[in-house]
Amino acid sequence: MENSYLSSVIKQFEYYKLLGDKTIGQLTLEELKHEFVEGSNSVAIIVKHIVGNMLSRWTNFLTEDGEKEWRHRDSEFEDTFQNKEELLAYWNNGWECLFEAINPLSSSDLNRIIYIRNQGHTVTEAINRQLAHYAYHIGQLVFLGKLTKGKNWESLSIPKGQSTTYNKEKFSKEKGRRHFTDDL
């Protein structure tokens, strides 16, 4: 169970990164920076916050508190990206930090205690916490992308009206153990 947990959770993180990649890829810099309501978060700001969190939580994950002294969370809600390439480089840097921390973990690490703001978590609990946090924000990111693009949005899931076709294709395959992201 523990080995399948680590491989499964890595696939889940990869999936959420992919959703973010595909959303960001569909948007121009202006669309990435657009706030639908004054004071709301744009895609760019959500990216900045997710990455700020990633860098803090996953840097020296097993040995330091996940809320680093050098993190300035409030500044994550100020859009400072000058171009899309800068935003993408920042986005990828956060994910690289996460995967460098999580890929070497073994089942023997899962019950170790780490701290976030002095609150003890098992490694499993900390991973679950971050997975849920990123899924929450990436859902926002995707929704904002969909609102922005309207009818020009390229669906990242089963498009409306295509469930029967999608299921027919899935059920045409032999039963077998595989992850839902294997076909993406």
C-alpha positions as protocol buffer text, in pm:
chain_id: "A"
residue {
  index: 1
  type: MET
  ca { x: 0 y: 0 z: 0 }
}
residue {
  index: 2
  type: GLU
  ca { x: 271 y: 246 z: 95 }
}
residue {
  index: 3
  type: ASN
  ca { x: 465 y: 203 z: -231 }
}
residue {
  index: 4
  type: SER
  ca { x: 148 y: 243 z: -435 }
}
residue {
  index: 5
  type: TYR
  ca { x: 66 y: 555 z: -230 }
}
residue {
  index: 6
  type: LEU
  ca { x: 388 y: 728 z: -333 }
}
residue {
  index: 7
  type: SER
  ca { x: 360 y: 636 z: -700 }
}
residue {
  index: 8
  type: SER
  ca { x: -7 y: 733 z: -703 }
}
residue {
  index: 9
  type: VAL
  ca { x: 46 y: 1067 z: -533 }
}
residue {
  index: 10
  type: ILE
  ca { x: 330 y: 1153 z: -772 }
}
residue {
  index: 11
  type: LYS
  ca { x: 96 y: 1081 z: -1063 }
}
residue {
  index: 12
  type: GLN
  ca { x: -168 y: 1304 z: -902 }
}
residue {
  index: 13
  type: PHE
  ca { x: 79 y: 1592 z: -870 }
}
residue {
  index: 14
  type: GLU
  ca { x: 183 y: 1536 z: -1233 }
}
residue {
  index: 15
  type: TYR
  ca { x: -183 y: 1548 z: -1335 }
}
residue {
  index: 16
  type: TYR
  ca { x: -243 y: 1880 z: -1161 }
}
residue {
  index: 17
  type: LYS
  ca { x: 73 y: 2023 z: -1313 }
}
residue {
  index: 18
  type: LEU
  ca { x: -53 y: 1912 z: -1654 }
}
residue {
  index: 19
  type: LEU
  ca { x: -389 y: 2085 z: -1597 }
}
residue {
  index: 20
  type: GLY
  ca { x: -203 y: 2404 z: -1506 }
}
residue {
  index: 21
  type: ASP
  ca { x: 33 y: 2369 z: -1804 }
}
residue {
  index: 22
  type: LYS
  ca { x: -257 y: 2324 z: -2045 }
}
residue {
  index: 23
  type: THR
  ca { x: -446 y: 2617 z: -1897 }
}
residue {
  index: 24
  type: ILE
  ca { x: -149 y: 2853 z: -1899 }
}
residue {
  index: 25
  type: GLY
  ca { x: -71 y: 2740 z: -2254 }
}
residue {
  index: 26
  type: GLN
  ca { x: -411 y: 2858 z: -2377 }
}
residue {
  index: 27
  type: LEU
  ca { x: -382 y: 3208 z: -2230 }
}
residue {
  index: 28
  type: THR
  ca { x: -199 y: 3522 z: -2338 }
}
residue {
  index: 29
  type: LEU
  ca { x: -6 y: 3729 z: -2085 }
}
residue {
  index: 30
  type: GLU
  ca { x: -295 y: 3976 z: -2070 }
}
residue {
  index: 31
  type: GLU
  ca { x: -541 y: 3693 z: -2005 }
}
residue {
  index: 32
  type: LEU
  ca { x: -313 y: 3545 z: -1737 }
}
residue {
  index: 33
  type: LYS
  ca { x: -310 y: 3883 z: -1560 }
}
residue {
  index: 34
  type: HIS
  ca { x: -684 y: 3955 z: -1591 }
}
residue {
  index: 35
  type: GLU
  ca { x: -878 y: 3998 z: -1266 }
}
residue {
  index: 36
  type: PHE
  ca { x: -1250 y: 3937 z: -1318 }
}
residue {
  index: 37
  type: VAL
  ca { x: -1338 y: 4148 z: -1016 }
}
residue {
  index: 38
  type: GLU
  ca { x: -1115 y: 4411 z: -859 }
}
residue {
  index: 39
  type: GLY
  ca { x: -911 y: 4250 z: -584 }
}
residue {
  index: 40
  type: SER
  ca { x: -970 y: 3896 z: -708 }
}
residue {
  index: 41
  type: ASN
  ca { x: -684 y: 3670 z: -803 }
}
residue {
  index: 42
  type: SER
  ca { x: -579 y: 3639 z: -1165 }
}
residue {
  index: 43
  type: VAL
  ca { x: -427 y: 3319 z: -1302 }
}
residue {
  index: 44
  type: ALA
  ca { x: -85 y: 3486 z: -1270 }
}
residue {
  index: 45
  type: ILE
  ca { x: -142 y: 3559 z: -901 }
}
residue {
  index: 46
  type: ILE
  ca { x: -265 y: 3206 z: -833 }
}
residue {
  index: 47
  type: VAL
  ca { x: 49 y: 3073 z: -1003 }
}
residue {
  index: 48
  type: LYS
  ca { x: 267 y: 3301 z: -792 }
}
residue {
  index: 49
  type: HIS
  ca { x: 96 y: 3185 z: -473 }
}
residue {
  index: 50
  type: ILE
  ca { x: 113 y: 2814 z: -559 }
}
residue {
  index: 51
  type: VAL
  ca { x: 482 y: 2840 z: -641 }
}
residue {
  index: 52
  type: GLY
  ca { x: 559 y: 3045 z: -330 }
}
residue {
  index: 53
  type: ASN
  ca { x: 392 y: 2772 z: -128 }
}
residue {
  index: 54
  type: MET
  ca { x: 578 y: 2497 z: -314 }
}
residue {
  index: 55
  type: LEU
  ca { x: 918 y: 2655 z: -265 }
}
residue {
  index: 56
  type: SER
  ca { x: 850 y: 2703 z: 104 }
}
residue {
  index: 57
  type: ARG
  ca { x: 698 y: 2362 z: 171 }
}
residue {
  index: 58
  type: TRP
  ca { x: 927 y: 2141 z: -39 }
}
residue {
  index: 59
  type: THR
  ca { x: 1269 y: 2304 z: 13 }
}
residue {
  index: 60
  type: ASN
  ca { x: 1447 y: 2084 z: 267 }
}
residue {
  index: 61
  type: PHE
  ca { x: 1112 y: 1913 z: 320 }
}
residue {
  index: 62
  type: LEU
  ca { x: 1226 y: 1657 z: 574 }
}
residue {
  index: 63
  type: THR
  ca { x: 1456 y: 1878 z: 781 }
}
residue {
  index: 64
  type: GLU
  ca { x: 1312 y: 2231 z: 800 }
}
residue {
  index: 65
  type: ASP
  ca { x: 975 y: 2382 z: 886 }
}
residue {
  index: 66
  type: GLY
  ca { x: 760 y: 2412 z: 574 }
}
residue {
  index: 67
  type: GLU
  ca { x: 693 y: 2779 z: 636 }
}
residue {
  index: 68
  type: LYS
  ca { x: 1031 y: 2932 z: 562 }
}
residue {
  index: 69
  type: GLU
  ca { x: 1146 y: 3260 z: 715 }
}
residue {
  index: 70
  type: TRP
  ca { x: 1234 y: 3384 z: 366 }
}
residue {
  index: 71
  type: ARG
  ca { x: 880 y: 3334 z: 236 }
}
residue {
  index: 72
  type: HIS
  ca { x: 680 y: 3655 z: 204 }
}
residue {
  index: 73
  type: ARG
  ca { x: 332 y: 3514 z: 144 }
}
residue {
  index: 74
  type: ASP
  ca { x: 161 y: 3852 z: 112 }
}
residue {
  index: 75
  type: SER
  ca { x: 385 y: 3944 z: -183 }
}
residue {
  index: 76
  type: GLU
  ca { x: 261 y: 3633 z: -365 }
}
residue {
  index: 77
  type: PHE
  ca { x: -62 y: 3824 z: -425 }
}
residue {
  index: 78
  type: GLU
  ca { x: 114 y: 4103 z: -616 }
}
residue {
  index: 79
  type: ASP
  ca { x: 151 y: 4032 z: -988 }
}
residue {
  index: 80
  type: THR
  ca { x: 508 y: 4112 z: -1090 }
}
residue {
  index: 81
  type: PHE
  ca { x: 543 y: 3892 z: -1399 }
}
residue {
  index: 82
  type: GLN
  ca { x: 679 y: 4087 z: -1696 }
}
residue {
  index: 83
  type: ASN
  ca { x: 610 y: 3820 z: -1958 }
}
residue {
  index: 84
  type: LYS
  ca { x: 468 y: 3473 z: -2002 }
}
residue {
  index: 85
  type: GLU
  ca { x: 812 y: 3312 z: -2018 }
}
residue {
  index: 86
  type: GLU
  ca { x: 893 y: 3447 z: -1671 }
}
residue {
  index: 87
  type: LEU
  ca { x: 565 y: 3311 z: -1535 }
}
residue {
  index: 88
  type: LEU
  ca { x: 629 y: 2969 z: -1693 }
}
residue {
  index: 89
  type: ALA
  ca { x: 985 y: 2955 z: -1559 }
}
residue {
  index: 90
  type: TYR
  ca { x: 855 y: 3034 z: -1210 }
}
residue {
  index: 91
  type: TRP
  ca { x: 575 y: 2776 z: -1242 }
}
residue {
  index: 92
  type: ASN
  ca { x: 820 y: 2506 z: -1353 }
}
residue {
  index: 93
  type: ASN
  ca { x: 1066 y: 2597 z: -1077 }
}
residue {
  index: 94
  type: GLY
  ca { x: 801 y: 2531 z: -813 }
}
residue {
  index: 95
  type: TRP
  ca { x: 711 y: 2193 z: -960 }
}
residue {
  index: 96
  type: GLU
  ca { x: 1077 y: 2100 z: -993 }
}
residue {
  index: 97
  type: CYS
  ca { x: 1124 y: 2174 z: -622 }
}
residue {
  index: 98
  type: LEU
  ca { x: 823 y: 1956 z: -536 }
}
residue {
  index: 99
  type: PHE
  ca { x: 932 y: 1660 z: -749 }
}
residue {
  index: 100
  type: GLU
  ca { x: 1293 y: 1679 z: -627 }
}
residue {
  index: 101
  type: ALA
  ca { x: 1160 y: 1649 z: -271 }
}
residue {
  index: 102
  type: ILE
  ca { x: 900 y: 1380 z: -325 }
}
residue {
  index: 103
  type: ASN
  ca { x: 1060 y: 1148 z: -584 }
}
residue {
  index: 104
  type: PRO
  ca { x: 1332 y: 1015 z: -351 }
}
residue {
  index: 105
  type: LEU
  ca { x: 1089 y: 937 z: -68 }
}
residue {
  index: 106
  type: SER
  ca { x: 1040 y: 577 z: 33 }
}
residue {
  index: 107
  type: SER
  ca { x: 769 y: 406 z: 232 }
}
residue {
  index: 108
  type: SER
  ca { x: 993 y: 429 z: 539 }
}
residue {
  index: 109
  type: ASP
  ca { x: 965 y: 811 z: 521 }
}
residue {
  index: 110
  type: LEU
  ca { x: 586 y: 822 z: 531 }
}
residue {
  index: 111
  type: ASN
  ca { x: 549 y: 821 z: 910 }
}
residue {
  index: 112
  type: ARG
  ca { x: 831 y: 1065 z: 977 }
}
residue {
  index: 113
  type: ILE
  ca { x: 719 y: 1386 z: 1143 }
}
residue {
  index: 114
  type: ILE
  ca { x: 777 y: 1716 z: 964 }
}
residue {
  index: 115
  type: TYR
  ca { x: 655 y: 2060 z: 1064 }
}
residue {
  index: 116
  type: ILE
  ca { x: 454 y: 2335 z: 899 }
}
residue {
  index: 117
  type: ARG
  ca { x: 433 y: 2646 z: 1117 }
}
residue {
  index: 118
  type: ASN
  ca { x: 542 y: 2428 z: 1412 }
}
residue {
  index: 119
  type: GLN
  ca { x: 249 y: 2189 z: 1360 }
}
residue {
  index: 120
  type: GLY
  ca { x: 366 y: 1830 z: 1332 }
}
residue {
  index: 121
  type: HIS
  ca { x: 250 y: 1622 z: 1036 }
}
residue {
  index: 122
  type: THR
  ca { x: 348 y: 1280 z: 917 }
}
residue {
  index: 123
  type: VAL
  ca { x: 502 y: 1296 z: 572 }
}
residue {
  index: 124
  type: THR
  ca { x: 182 y: 1135 z: 441 }
}
residue {
  index: 125
  type: GLU
  ca { x: -32 y: 1404 z: 605 }
}
residue {
  index: 126
  type: ALA
  ca { x: 191 y: 1681 z: 468 }
}
residue {
  index: 127
  type: ILE
  ca { x: 176 y: 1537 z: 117 }
}
residue {
  index: 128
  type: ASN
  ca { x: -204 y: 1506 z: 136 }
}
residue {
  index: 129
  type: ARG
  ca { x: -230 y: 1862 z: 266 }
}
residue {
  index: 130
  type: GLN
  ca { x: -29 y: 1999 z: -25 }
}
residue {
  index: 131
  type: LEU
  ca { x: -202 y: 1785 z: -286 }
}
residue {
  index: 132
  type: ALA
  ca { x: -540 y: 1916 z: -170 }
}
residue {
  index: 133
  type: HIS
  ca { x: -412 y: 2274 z: -158 }
}
residue {
  index: 134
  type: TYR
  ca { x: -274 y: 2261 z: -512 }
}
residue {
  index: 135
  type: ALA
  ca { x: -583 y: 2085 z: -649 }
}
residue {
  index: 136
  type: TYR
  ca { x: -798 y: 2362 z: -498 }
}
residue {
  index: 137
  type: HIS
  ca { x: -596 y: 2639 z: -660 }
}
residue {
  index: 138
  type: ILE
  ca { x: -545 y: 2465 z: -992 }
}
residue {
  index: 139
  type: GLY
  ca { x: -921 y: 2415 z: -1010 }
}
residue {
  index: 140
  type: GLN
  ca { x: -951 y: 2793 z: -975 }
}
residue {
  index: 141
  type: LEU
  ca { x: -687 y: 2843 z: -1240 }
}
residue {
  index: 142
  type: VAL
  ca { x: -866 y: 2611 z: -1486 }
}
residue {
  index: 143
  type: PHE
  ca { x: -1202 y: 2774 z: -1416 }
}
residue {
  index: 144
  type: LEU
  ca { x: -1060 y: 3121 z: -1478 }
}
residue {
  index: 145
  type: GLY
  ca { x: -901 y: 2995 z: -1799 }
}
residue {
  index: 146
  type: LYS
  ca { x: -1233 y: 2852 z: -1913 }
}
residue {
  index: 147
  type: LEU
  ca { x: -1416 y: 3177 z: -1830 }
}
residue {
  index: 148
  type: THR
  ca { x: -1153 y: 3376 z: -2015 }
}
residue {
  index: 149
  type: LYS
  ca { x: -1151 y: 3169 z: -2332 }
}
residue {
  index: 150
  type: GLY
  ca { x: -1526 y: 3103 z: -2347 }
}
residue {
  index: 151
  type: LYS
  ca { x: -1616 y: 2908 z: -2661 }
}
residue {
  index: 152
  type: ASN
  ca { x: -1247 y: 2901 z: -2760 }
}
residue {
  index: 153
  type: TRP
  ca { x: -1155 y: 2695 z: -2451 }
}
residue {
  index: 154
  type: GLU
  ca { x: -995 y: 2360 z: -2530 }
}
residue {
  index: 155
  type: SER
  ca { x: -1146 y: 2121 z: -2277 }
}
residue {
  index: 156
  type: LEU
  ca { x: -910 y: 1952 z: -2032 }
}
residue {
  index: 157
  type: SER
  ca { x: -1160 y: 1682 z: -1940 }
}
residue {
  index: 158
  type: ILE
  ca { x: -1447 y: 1504 z: -2109 }
}
residue {
  index: 159
  type: PRO
  ca { x: -1616 y: 1774 z: -2320 }
}
residue {
  index: 160
  type: LYS
  ca { x: -1988 y: 1832 z: -2270 }
}
residue {
  index: 161
  type: GLY
  ca { x: -2190 y: 1585 z: -2473 }
}
residue {
  index: 162
  type: GLN
  ca { x: -1896 y: 1347 z: -2519 }
}
residue {
  index: 163
  type: SER
  ca { x: -1939 y: 1119 z: -2215 }
}
residue {
  index: 164
  type: THR
  ca { x: -2089 y: 830 z: -2416 }
}
residue {
  index: 165
  type: THR
  ca { x: -1806 y: 835 z: -2669 }
}
residue {
  index: 166
  type: TYR
  ca { x: -1545 y: 864 z: -2393 }
}
residue {
  index: 167
  type: ASN
  ca { x: -1693 y: 575 z: -2194 }
}
residue {
  index: 168
  type: LYS
  ca { x: -1726 y: 359 z: -2505 }
}
residue {
  index: 169
  type: GLU
  ca { x: -1355 y: 402 z: -2573 }
}
residue {
  index: 170
  type: LYS
  ca { x: -1264 y: 321 z: -2211 }
}
residue {
  index: 171
  type: PHE
  ca { x: -1486 y: 13 z: -2194 }
}
residue {
  index: 172
  type: SER
  ca { x: -1345 y: -116 z: -2524 }
}
residue {
  index: 173
  type: LYS
  ca { x: -1018 y: -192 z: -2340 }
}
residue {
  index: 174
  type: GLU
  ca { x: -946 y: -498 z: -2126 }
}
residue {
  index: 175
  type: LYS
  ca { x: -987 y: -455 z: -1753 }
}
residue {
  index: 176
  type: GLY
  ca { x: -654 y: -380 z: -1596 }
}
residue {
  index: 177
  type: ARG
  ca { x: -479 y: -186 z: -1326 }
}
residue {
  index: 178
  type: ARG
  ca { x: -375 y: 153 z: -1454 }
}
residue {
  index: 179
  type: HIS
  ca { x: -387 y: 515 z: -1347 }
}
residue {
  index: 180
  type: PHE
  ca { x: -647 y: 743 z: -1503 }
}
residue {
  index: 181
  type: THR
  ca { x: -368 y: 979 z: -1613 }
}
residue {
  index: 182
  type: ASP
  ca { x: -188 y: 714 z: -1820 }
}
residue {
  index: 183
  type: ASP
  ca { x: -376 y: 815 z: -2135 }
}
residue {
  index: 184
  type: LEU
  ca { x: -324 y: 1191 z: -2104 }
}
